[in-house]
CSV table of C-alpha atoms in Angstrom, one decimal:
chain,number,residue,atom,x,y,z
I,1,ALA,CA,90.3,103.3,123.7
I,2,GLN,CA,93.1,101.1,122.4
I,3,SER,CA,96.8,101.5,121.7
I,4,VAL,CA,99.8,99.6,120.5
I,5,THR,CA,103.5,100.0,121.5
I,6,GLN,CA,106.2,98.3,119.5
I,7,LEU,CA,109.1,98.3,121.8
I,8,ASP,CA,111.9,98.3,119.2
I,9,SER,CA,112.0,100.6,116.2
I,10,HIS,CA,114.9,98.6,114.7
I,11,VAL,CA,116.0,95.0,115.2
I,12,SER,CA,119.1,93.5,113.5
I,13,VAL,CA,119.7,89.7,113.4
I,14,SER,CA,122.0,87.4,111.6
I,15,GLU,CA,120.6,85.0,109.0
I,16,GLY,CA,119.7,81.7,110.7
I,17,THR,CA,119.3,83.2,114.2
I,18,PRO,CA,115.9,83.7,116.0
I,19,VAL,CA,113.8,86.7,115.5
I,20,LEU,CA,111.8,88.4,118.3
I,21,LEU,CA,109.7,91.5,117.6
I,22,ARG,CA,108.0,92.9,120.7
I,23,CYS,CA,104.5,94.3,120.9
I,24,ASN,CA,102.4,95.5,123.9
I,25,TYR,CA,98.8,96.6,123.6
I,26,SER,CA,96.1,98.2,125.6
I,27,SER,CA,92.4,97.8,124.9
I,28,SER,CA,89.2,98.3,126.8
I,29,TYR,CA,87.7,95.3,125.1
I,30,SER,CA,88.8,91.8,124.2
I,31,PRO,CA,91.1,92.7,121.3
I,32,SER,CA,91.9,91.1,118.1
I,33,LEU,CA,95.6,91.4,117.3
I,34,PHE,CA,97.4,91.2,114.0
I,35,TRP,CA,100.9,91.4,112.6
I,36,TYR,CA,101.4,92.8,109.2
I,37,VAL,CA,104.6,92.9,107.1
I,38,GLN,CA,105.6,95.6,104.6
I,39,HIS,CA,108.4,94.8,102.2
I,40,PRO,CA,110.2,97.8,100.6
I,41,ASN,CA,108.0,99.7,98.2
I,42,LYS,CA,105.1,97.2,98.8
I,43,GLY,CA,101.8,97.3,100.4
I,44,LEU,CA,101.0,95.6,103.7
I,45,GLN,CA,100.5,91.8,103.9
I,46,LEU,CA,98.9,89.9,106.8
I,47,LEU,CA,101.3,87.6,108.7
I,48,LEU,CA,98.9,86.3,111.3
I,49,LYS,CA,96.0,87.2,113.5
I,50,TYR,CA,94.7,86.4,117.0
I,51,THR,CA,90.9,86.4,117.4
I,52,SER,CA,90.3,84.8,120.9
I,53,ALA,CA,90.9,81.2,119.8
I,54,ALA,CA,94.3,79.6,120.5
I,55,THR,CA,96.8,81.9,122.2
I,56,LEU,CA,99.7,80.6,120.1
I,57,VAL,CA,99.0,81.7,116.5
I,58,LYS,CA,101.0,80.4,113.5
I,59,GLY,CA,101.3,82.6,110.5
I,60,ILE,CA,102.9,82.5,107.1
I,61,ASN,CA,106.7,82.1,106.4
I,62,GLY,CA,107.4,80.4,109.7
I,63,PHE,CA,106.3,83.3,112.0
I,64,GLU,CA,104.2,82.8,115.1
I,65,ALA,CA,103.0,85.0,117.9
I,66,GLU,CA,101.7,84.3,121.4
I,67,PHE,CA,98.9,86.3,123.0
I,68,LYS,CA,99.6,86.8,126.7
I,69,LYS,CA,96.7,88.6,128.3
I,70,SER,CA,98.4,88.9,131.7
I,71,GLU,CA,101.3,90.7,130.1
I,72,THR,CA,99.2,92.5,127.4
I,73,SER,CA,101.7,91.3,124.9
I,74,PHE,CA,101.7,89.8,121.4
I,75,HIS,CA,105.3,89.3,120.5
I,76,LEU,CA,106.2,88.0,117.0
I,77,THR,CA,108.9,85.2,116.7
I,78,LYS,CA,110.6,83.1,114.1
I,79,PRO,CA,113.1,80.4,114.9
I,80,SER,CA,115.5,81.1,112.1
I,81,ALA,CA,115.7,84.4,110.1
I,82,HIS,CA,116.0,84.4,106.4
I,83,MET,CA,117.3,87.3,104.2
I,84,SER,CA,113.8,87.6,102.7
I,85,ASP,CA,112.4,88.5,106.2
I,86,ALA,CA,114.0,91.9,106.0
I,87,ALA,CA,111.0,94.3,106.1
I,88,GLU,CA,109.0,96.5,108.4
I,89,TYR,CA,106.6,94.8,110.7
I,90,PHE,CA,103.5,96.4,112.2
I,91,CYS,CA,101.6,95.2,115.3
I,92,VAL,CA,97.9,96.1,115.1
I,93,VAL,CA,95.0,96.0,117.5
I,94,SER,CA,91.4,96.0,116.8
I,95,GLY,CA,88.6,96.1,119.3
I,96,ALA,CA,84.9,97.0,119.4
I,97,GLY,CA,83.9,100.0,117.5
I,98,ARG,CA,83.9,101.1,113.9
I,99,ARG,CA,87.4,102.4,113.3
I,100,ALA,CA,88.7,98.8,113.3
I,101,LEU,CA,92.5,99.1,113.5
I,102,THR,CA,95.2,100.9,115.5
I,103,PHE,CA,98.7,100.5,114.2
I,104,GLY,CA,102.0,100.4,116.1
I,105,SER,CA,104.8,102.6,114.9
I,106,GLY,CA,106.6,99.7,113.2
I,107,THR,CA,109.8,97.7,113.7
I,108,ARG,CA,112.3,97.5,110.9
I,109,LEU,CA,113.9,94.1,110.8
I,110,GLN,CA,117.4,93.9,109.3
I,111,VAL,CA,118.9,90.5,108.5
I,112,GLN,CA,122.7,90.3,108.2
I,113,PRO,CA,124.3,87.6,106.1
U,1,GLU,CA,92.5,88.1,91.3
U,2,ALA,CA,91.3,89.7,94.5
U,3,GLN,CA,92.9,93.0,94.9
U,4,VAL,CA,92.8,96.6,95.9
U,5,THR,CA,94.0,99.1,93.3
U,6,GLN,CA,95.1,102.7,93.8
U,7,ASN,CA,95.9,105.4,91.3
U,8,PRO,CA,98.2,107.1,90.8
U,9,ARG,CA,101.0,105.3,92.5
U,10,TYR,CA,103.2,108.4,92.5
U,11,LEU,CA,102.2,112.0,92.4
U,12,ILE,CA,104.0,115.3,92.8
U,13,THR,CA,101.8,118.4,92.9
U,14,VAL,CA,101.9,122.0,94.2
U,15,THR,CA,100.2,123.6,97.2
U,16,GLY,CA,96.5,124.3,96.6
U,17,LYS,CA,96.0,122.2,93.4
U,18,LYS,CA,93.0,119.9,94.0
U,19,LEU,CA,93.7,116.2,93.5
U,20,THR,CA,92.0,112.8,93.8
U,21,VAL,CA,93.5,109.5,94.6
U,22,THR,CA,91.3,106.6,93.5
U,23,CYS,CA,90.8,103.3,95.2
U,24,SER,CA,88.9,100.3,93.9
U,25,GLN,CA,88.4,96.8,95.3
U,26,ASN,CA,86.9,93.8,93.5
U,27,MET,CA,86.0,91.6,96.5
U,28,ASN,CA,82.6,93.1,97.2
U,29,HIS,CA,83.9,94.3,100.6
U,30,GLU,CA,81.6,96.6,102.7
U,31,TYR,CA,84.4,98.3,104.7
U,32,MET,CA,86.9,100.5,103.1
U,33,SER,CA,89.4,103.0,104.7
U,34,TRP,CA,92.3,105.3,103.9
U,35,TYR,CA,95.5,105.5,105.9
U,36,ARG,CA,98.5,107.7,105.7
U,37,GLN,CA,102.0,106.3,106.7
U,38,ASP,CA,104.6,108.6,108.0
U,39,PRO,CA,108.1,107.6,109.4
U,40,GLY,CA,107.9,106.6,113.1
U,41,LEU,CA,104.1,107.0,113.2
U,42,GLY,CA,102.9,103.8,111.7
U,43,LEU,CA,99.6,104.0,109.8
U,44,ARG,CA,97.0,106.5,110.9
U,45,GLN,CA,93.4,106.2,109.6
U,46,ILE,CA,92.1,109.2,107.7
U,47,TYR,CA,88.5,108.2,106.8
U,48,TYR,CA,86.6,105.0,106.7
U,49,SER,CA,83.3,103.8,105.1
U,50,MET,CA,81.1,101.1,106.4
U,51,ASN,CA,79.0,100.9,103.2
U,52,VAL,CA,77.7,102.9,100.3
U,53,GLU,CA,77.0,106.5,101.3
U,54,VAL,CA,78.2,105.8,104.9
U,55,THR,CA,81.5,107.5,105.7
U,56,ASP,CA,83.1,108.7,108.9
U,57,LYS,CA,86.3,110.4,110.2
U,58,GLY,CA,89.3,108.5,111.4
U,59,ASP,CA,92.1,109.8,113.5
U,60,VAL,CA,93.5,112.4,111.1
U,61,PRO,CA,90.7,113.7,108.8
U,62,GLU,CA,91.7,117.3,108.5
U,63,GLY,CA,92.3,118.4,104.9
U,64,TYR,CA,90.8,115.3,103.3
U,65,LYS,CA,87.4,114.4,101.9
U,66,VAL,CA,86.0,111.0,100.7
U,67,SER,CA,82.9,109.7,99.0
U,68,ARG,CA,81.4,106.2,98.7
U,69,LYS,CA,78.9,106.3,95.8
U,70,GLU,CA,79.6,102.8,94.7
U,71,LYS,CA,80.6,99.8,96.8
U,72,ARG,CA,83.8,99.1,95.0
U,73,ASN,CA,85.2,102.7,94.9
U,74,PHE,CA,86.4,105.0,97.7
U,75,PRO,CA,88.3,108.0,96.4
U,76,LEU,CA,90.4,110.3,98.6
U,77,ILE,CA,90.1,114.0,97.8
U,78,LEU,CA,92.5,116.7,98.7
U,79,GLU,CA,90.7,120.0,98.0
U,80,SER,CA,93.7,122.2,98.7
U,81,PRO,CA,96.8,120.1,99.4
U,82,SER,CA,99.5,121.4,101.7
U,83,PRO,CA,103.1,120.3,102.2
U,84,ASN,CA,102.2,118.5,105.5
U,85,GLN,CA,100.1,116.1,103.4
U,86,THR,CA,103.2,114.8,101.8
U,87,SER,CA,103.0,111.1,102.8
U,88,LEU,CA,102.4,107.5,101.7
U,89,TYR,CA,98.8,106.7,101.4
U,90,PHE,CA,97.1,103.3,101.6
U,91,CYS,CA,93.6,102.3,100.8
U,92,ALA,CA,92.3,99.1,102.5
U,93,SER,CA,89.2,97.0,102.5
U,94,SER,CA,87.6,94.2,104.5
U,95,LEU,CA,84.6,92.1,104.2
U,96,THR,CA,82.4,93.4,107.0
U,97,PRO,CA,81.6,96.8,108.4
U,98,ARG,CA,83.1,96.3,111.8
U,99,GLY,CA,86.3,94.7,110.5
U,100,SER,CA,87.4,93.8,114.1
U,101,THR,CA,88.5,90.3,113.2
U,102,ASP,CA,88.6,90.6,109.4
U,103,THR,CA,91.8,90.7,107.5
U,104,GLN,CA,92.4,94.1,105.9
U,105,TYR,CA,93.5,94.0,102.3
U,106,PHE,CA,95.8,96.8,101.4
U,107,GLY,CA,96.4,98.6,98.1
U,108,PRO,CA,100.0,99.1,96.9
U,109,GLY,CA,100.2,102.7,98.2
U,110,THR,CA,100.3,106.2,96.6
U,111,ARG,CA,103.3,108.3,97.3
U,112,LEU,CA,102.3,111.9,97.3
U,113,THR,CA,104.6,114.9,97.4
U,114,VAL,CA,103.2,118.4,97.8
U,115,LEU,CA,105.6,121.2,97.0
């Protein structure tokens, strides 16, 4: 069995300040982990993924995430928020088995000017 | 352009009137799935298909049917829609059946309202 907990349903930051979106997971297997972003009225787009290679993963638009097995975490960070980062972010875990993906409940990121 | 398409994008219907939401991908992907998105719940998988004529239930399959007669198409069928099926629906595909490390490609979504 696998599950994902996104610790914050809403995060608000000022433009130019760092972003931290928190994600904890549980999995019976060695997981693959993803972050997807959903802009308003759009589909989901892959930001980055961890698949048991380097624990620090770099994604698109300056985002990165660090896989910490001891803490079962996969937090998403960005050094400096931009207005265009305002969106909903989903942490996703995938393990062995055929159902592929389990989604977290999402974190809505607001960026204030 | 590689993409997943869904139709219709918006649909308002009444309880009990059968409907089909189509999904098509042009990437020759083997794995396709349907999700519904509800506020505070993230995306939950309804059904998935590992290849032609191979389908299986996801986490919330009640009230839905699917078929996979061709590799590119994976329609979602609501035989007798009810108001609790009002939701935002996404179709997704990935290259391989297991999909555990593959990137999922999502369609633009279908917003369904059942009155």
